[in-house]
Amino acid sequence: MPRRVRLAFVIVLFALVAGCGGVGDEVPDREPYGVDETVGSSNAVENVTTAGVDGNANTDAGTKRQPGERIQAGLTTDGIVDERAFFENYRTVVENRTHTYLVEKRYVDESRTVHGKTEQLVRVDPADERVFVVERTTSVETRPEEPVVREYWIEDGRSVERVDPAEGSVEYDRGWPRQVRTAPVWVVYALAATENATVTELDDTTRIDGRTSGPLYPFGGDEIIDVRLTVEDDGLIRQYELEGVTDRYDLELRYAERVTYVDVGETRVERPEWVEEATAELETPAVESRAE
């Protein structure tokens, strides 16, 4: 029976979602190393199931195991002991299934002033190679003039972009979404590299908490990062979070990122109404005015 909440990430289409500069999910060689708003768009993206996906809302189920006891592939009560097995288990469970993921990131200074906040909703259909992205930026750290909402429709390897600026009229382009999240594989490897991981078994999930150092986007190699990952009993990653202080933008800012996976196998990826108009406009040759 399908759960109300199903969560996942499909490796093959991440390159489409992230664009040319995105971070892929190839399994690397082993090396050490609070956002609640809803994304708005022109295409009614509010109907995303999110109930029960906050890792902080769960309570301990009281399960007691022996130190080092196996919980699932690559994971024991001591933490992630085989990152490749853990990640491959997750990849096998989610392969070729539609899904939605939500990204929330924020940069905040010591006075709690928000220097940058970005939210992204992504719907993926790997079978039909369709991706719909909505990205809202309310105040970006180095680009205060950034449009409020960007939408992307990706189909057959081509992207159409709808830009809805804070001021002015809607525009269309062939742009690709920016990469605004850390790939799950790097979070898995970061947690596997820690020696201080804490594993908590909940009702139907397991939560892994650890502290590590970069590089995990946007942190440098010597910056300390708190990492949390919640995985379901069958290997589906439900949510992961990163938090730490970085001086990436010449300011000492606290960066927080949360990525949540929902509606796996139940996501419908439908072409937005604006795509037809955008395609027609972009395919119409520009008419150059000539002086008499």
XYZ file of C-alpha atoms in Angstrom:
292
model
C 0.000 0.000 0.000
C 1.546 3.341 -0.990
C 2.579 5.674 1.804
C 1.152 9.173 2.042
C 4.682 10.396 1.747
C 7.203 8.780 -0.617
C 10.592 10.233 -1.142
C 13.445 9.903 -3.639
C 16.056 11.156 -6.048
C 16.790 9.836 -9.560
C 20.425 10.035 -10.608
C 20.031 10.177 -14.383
C 17.961 13.376 -14.505
C 19.953 15.379 -11.961
C 22.152 16.728 -14.740
C 19.042 18.058 -16.477
C 17.765 19.739 -13.337
C 21.101 21.246 -12.355
C 22.164 22.415 -15.797
C 25.715 22.380 -17.082
C 27.163 23.576 -13.759
C 25.295 21.114 -11.557
C 26.765 18.556 -9.184
C 26.126 15.001 -10.353
C 25.617 11.909 -8.225
C 28.502 9.758 -9.390
C 29.805 7.711 -6.472
C 33.086 9.394 -5.453
C 36.266 7.964 -4.059
C 36.183 8.018 -0.243
C 37.633 11.279 1.091
C 37.100 12.984 4.451
C 35.860 15.952 3.900
C 14.818 26.786 9.552
C 13.047 27.497 6.176
C 9.274 26.955 5.932
C 7.823 29.041 3.072
C 6.124 27.391 0.070
C 7.329 28.060 -3.466
C 4.766 29.950 -5.551
C 4.361 29.788 -9.346
C 2.048 30.390 -12.253
C 1.293 26.677 -12.461
C -0.342 25.872 -9.098
C 2.430 23.908 -7.393
C 0.873 24.078 -3.957
C -0.544 20.523 -4.046
C 2.655 18.838 -2.869
C 2.326 16.327 -0.063
C 4.581 17.388 2.799
C 2.836 16.060 5.900
C 5.156 14.123 8.150
C 8.416 14.985 6.397
C 9.937 17.196 9.093
C 12.674 15.129 10.696
C 12.308 17.102 13.923
C 8.671 16.050 14.319
C 9.371 12.336 14.859
C 9.772 10.757 18.274
C 11.926 7.830 19.302
C 10.270 4.454 18.908
C 12.251 2.988 21.781
C 14.047 0.363 19.667
C 17.167 -0.964 21.408
C 19.899 -2.693 19.429
C 23.404 -3.880 20.121
C 26.385 -1.670 19.105
C 27.292 -2.327 15.482
C 24.042 -4.153 14.729
C 22.880 -3.936 11.096
C 19.833 -1.757 10.376
C 19.869 -1.825 6.557
C 22.391 -2.089 3.727
C 25.504 -0.125 4.705
C 23.977 1.209 7.951
C 24.428 -0.034 11.505
C 23.732 1.410 14.928
C 27.215 2.943 14.747
C 26.462 4.897 11.555
C 27.036 4.462 7.821
C 29.764 1.800 7.592
C 29.551 1.130 3.840
C 28.572 4.290 1.976
C 28.527 2.595 -1.420
C 26.124 -0.141 -0.275
C 23.932 2.425 1.490
C 23.734 4.686 -1.554
C 23.277 1.849 -4.057
C 20.387 0.508 -1.966
C 18.754 3.931 -2.138
C 19.412 4.196 -5.889
C 17.863 0.768 -6.538
C 14.705 1.633 -4.591
C 14.047 4.926 -6.424
C 15.197 4.112 -9.949
C 12.777 5.052 -12.760
C 10.051 6.441 -10.485
C 8.452 9.861 -10.676
C 9.118 12.104 -7.693
C 9.129 15.632 -6.332
C 11.774 17.305 -4.231
C 11.779 20.585 -2.349
C 14.930 22.635 -1.713
C 15.189 25.406 0.872
C 18.378 27.349 1.530
C 19.173 30.473 3.524
C 22.153 32.674 4.476
C 21.753 34.536 7.795
C 24.183 36.801 9.687
C 24.697 37.129 13.453
C 21.902 39.703 13.717
C 19.542 37.188 12.021
C 19.358 39.327 8.877
C 18.662 37.120 5.859
C 21.222 37.836 3.136
C 19.909 35.262 0.703
C 16.990 32.853 0.486
C 16.116 30.473 -2.323
C 13.361 27.883 -2.616
C 13.056 25.353 -5.388
C 10.392 22.800 -6.265
C 11.288 20.103 -8.808
C 8.997 17.484 -10.351
C 10.687 14.695 -12.286
C 9.368 12.023 -14.678
C 12.365 9.904 -15.751
C 10.361 7.710 -18.173
C 9.226 10.634 -20.332
C 12.351 12.708 -19.557
C 10.269 15.611 -18.271
C 11.242 18.005 -15.481
C 9.297 20.985 -14.121
C 11.140 23.447 -11.868
C 9.932 26.468 -9.916
C 12.548 28.628 -8.211
C 11.820 31.622 -5.991
C 14.560 33.968 -4.869
C 13.574 36.703 -2.444
C 16.981 38.262 -1.696
C 20.133 36.689 -3.022
C 23.489 37.339 -1.380
C 25.193 38.896 -4.404
C 22.313 39.482 -6.817
C 19.612 41.640 -5.188
C 18.108 42.374 -8.603
C 17.281 38.685 -9.187
C 13.715 38.018 -10.464
C 11.219 36.813 -7.889
C 10.158 33.619 -9.684
C 11.697 31.514 -12.445
C 10.021 28.454 -13.932
C 11.601 25.850 -16.193
C 10.115 23.168 -18.415
C 12.644 20.541 -19.535
C 11.643 17.973 -22.145
C 13.719 15.913 -24.589
C 16.875 17.605 -23.320
C 15.631 21.144 -24.044
C 14.766 23.793 -21.473
C 12.259 26.650 -21.691
C 12.434 29.341 -18.992
C 9.719 31.709 -17.761
C 11.029 34.727 -15.835
C 8.603 36.682 -13.649
C 10.565 39.709 -12.337
C 9.704 41.805 -9.316
C 9.049 44.673 -11.709
C 8.315 44.527 -15.424
C 6.676 41.974 -17.698
C 7.143 38.208 -17.978
C 9.958 37.071 -20.283
C 10.893 33.737 -21.882
C 14.319 32.260 -22.522
C 16.187 28.972 -23.057
C 17.949 29.103 -19.681
C 18.564 26.149 -17.356
C 17.937 25.972 -13.599
C 20.832 26.831 -11.304
C 22.219 24.157 -9.036
C 21.044 25.181 -5.567
C 21.542 22.018 -3.549
C 24.138 19.488 -2.511
C 23.819 16.088 -4.204
C 22.647 13.337 -1.785
C 25.642 11.108 -2.543
C 28.008 13.674 -1.000
C 25.874 13.884 2.142
C 26.057 10.090 2.485
C 29.840 10.132 2.089
C 30.198 13.035 4.543
C 28.255 11.141 7.206
C 30.244 7.967 6.536
C 33.475 9.927 7.077
C 32.474 11.143 10.541
C 33.550 9.322 13.679
C 30.908 10.933 15.868
C 27.673 9.943 14.066
C 24.541 9.418 16.154
C 21.921 6.953 14.901
C 18.337 7.240 16.142
C 15.677 4.730 15.109
C 12.205 6.253 14.814
C 8.802 4.757 14.008
C 9.482 3.888 10.352
C 12.717 5.758 9.648
C 16.267 6.108 10.901
C 17.930 9.471 11.540
C 21.692 9.916 11.259
C 23.336 13.020 12.746
C 26.981 13.912 12.353
C 29.502 16.743 12.285
C 32.061 16.965 9.507
C 34.136 19.443 7.519
C 33.873 20.478 3.861
C 33.915 20.548 1.028
C 30.143 20.298 0.897
C 28.529 23.136 -1.059
C 28.931 26.004 -0.143
C 31.443 25.220 2.606
C 35.216 25.265 2.329
C 37.414 22.355 3.325
C 38.058 23.578 6.896
C 34.530 24.768 7.782
C 32.489 22.718 10.268
C 29.123 21.389 9.078
C 26.283 19.751 11.008
C 24.587 17.122 8.815
C 21.344 15.213 9.337
C 19.861 12.532 7.085
C 16.585 10.654 7.531
C 16.119 7.386 5.639
C 13.107 5.075 5.470
C 13.313 1.393 6.325
C 13.458 0.351 2.651
C 16.333 2.747 1.855
C 14.450 5.801 0.580
C 16.118 9.021 1.715
C 13.361 11.180 3.135
C 15.233 14.371 3.947
C 18.694 15.769 4.594
C 19.875 19.010 6.159
C 23.155 20.925 6.270
C 24.031 23.817 8.569
C 27.208 25.696 9.364
C 29.063 29.020 9.194
C 30.824 30.015 5.985
C 32.648 33.086 4.682
C 31.987 32.196 1.066
C 30.643 35.690 0.283
C 33.239 37.661 2.270
C 30.867 37.714 5.238
C 30.584 35.249 8.110
C 27.128 33.829 7.442
C 25.240 30.821 8.752
C 24.065 28.670 5.857
C 21.165 26.221 6.222
C 19.923 23.855 3.540
C 17.048 21.388 3.663
C 16.077 18.996 0.856
C 12.896 16.931 1.145
C 11.683 14.181 -1.205
C 7.959 13.537 -1.615
C 5.368 11.760 -3.787
C 7.665 9.115 -5.253
C 5.728 7.123 -7.815
C 2.795 9.507 -7.411
C 4.136 12.729 -8.947
C 2.471 13.969 -12.137
C 4.723 16.073 -14.339
C 2.432 18.105 -16.624
C 3.477 20.679 -19.189
C 2.660 24.220 -17.918
C 0.198 26.287 -19.934
C 2.819 28.966 -20.654
C 5.152 26.614 -22.557
C 3.213 26.831 -25.840
C 3.341 30.639 -25.832
C 7.000 30.640 -24.774
C 8.003 28.190 -27.502
C 6.185 30.163 -30.187
C 7.828 33.391 -29.063
C 11.318 31.896 -28.902
C 11.008 30.252 -32.314
C 9.791 33.439 -34.051
C 12.715 35.102 -35.858
C 13.547 38.583 -34.588
C 12.539 41.319 -37.026
C 15.213 43.954 -37.404
C 14.018 47.462 -37.990
C 15.729 49.183 -40.889
C 16.273 52.876 -41.277
C 14.572 54.473 -44.302
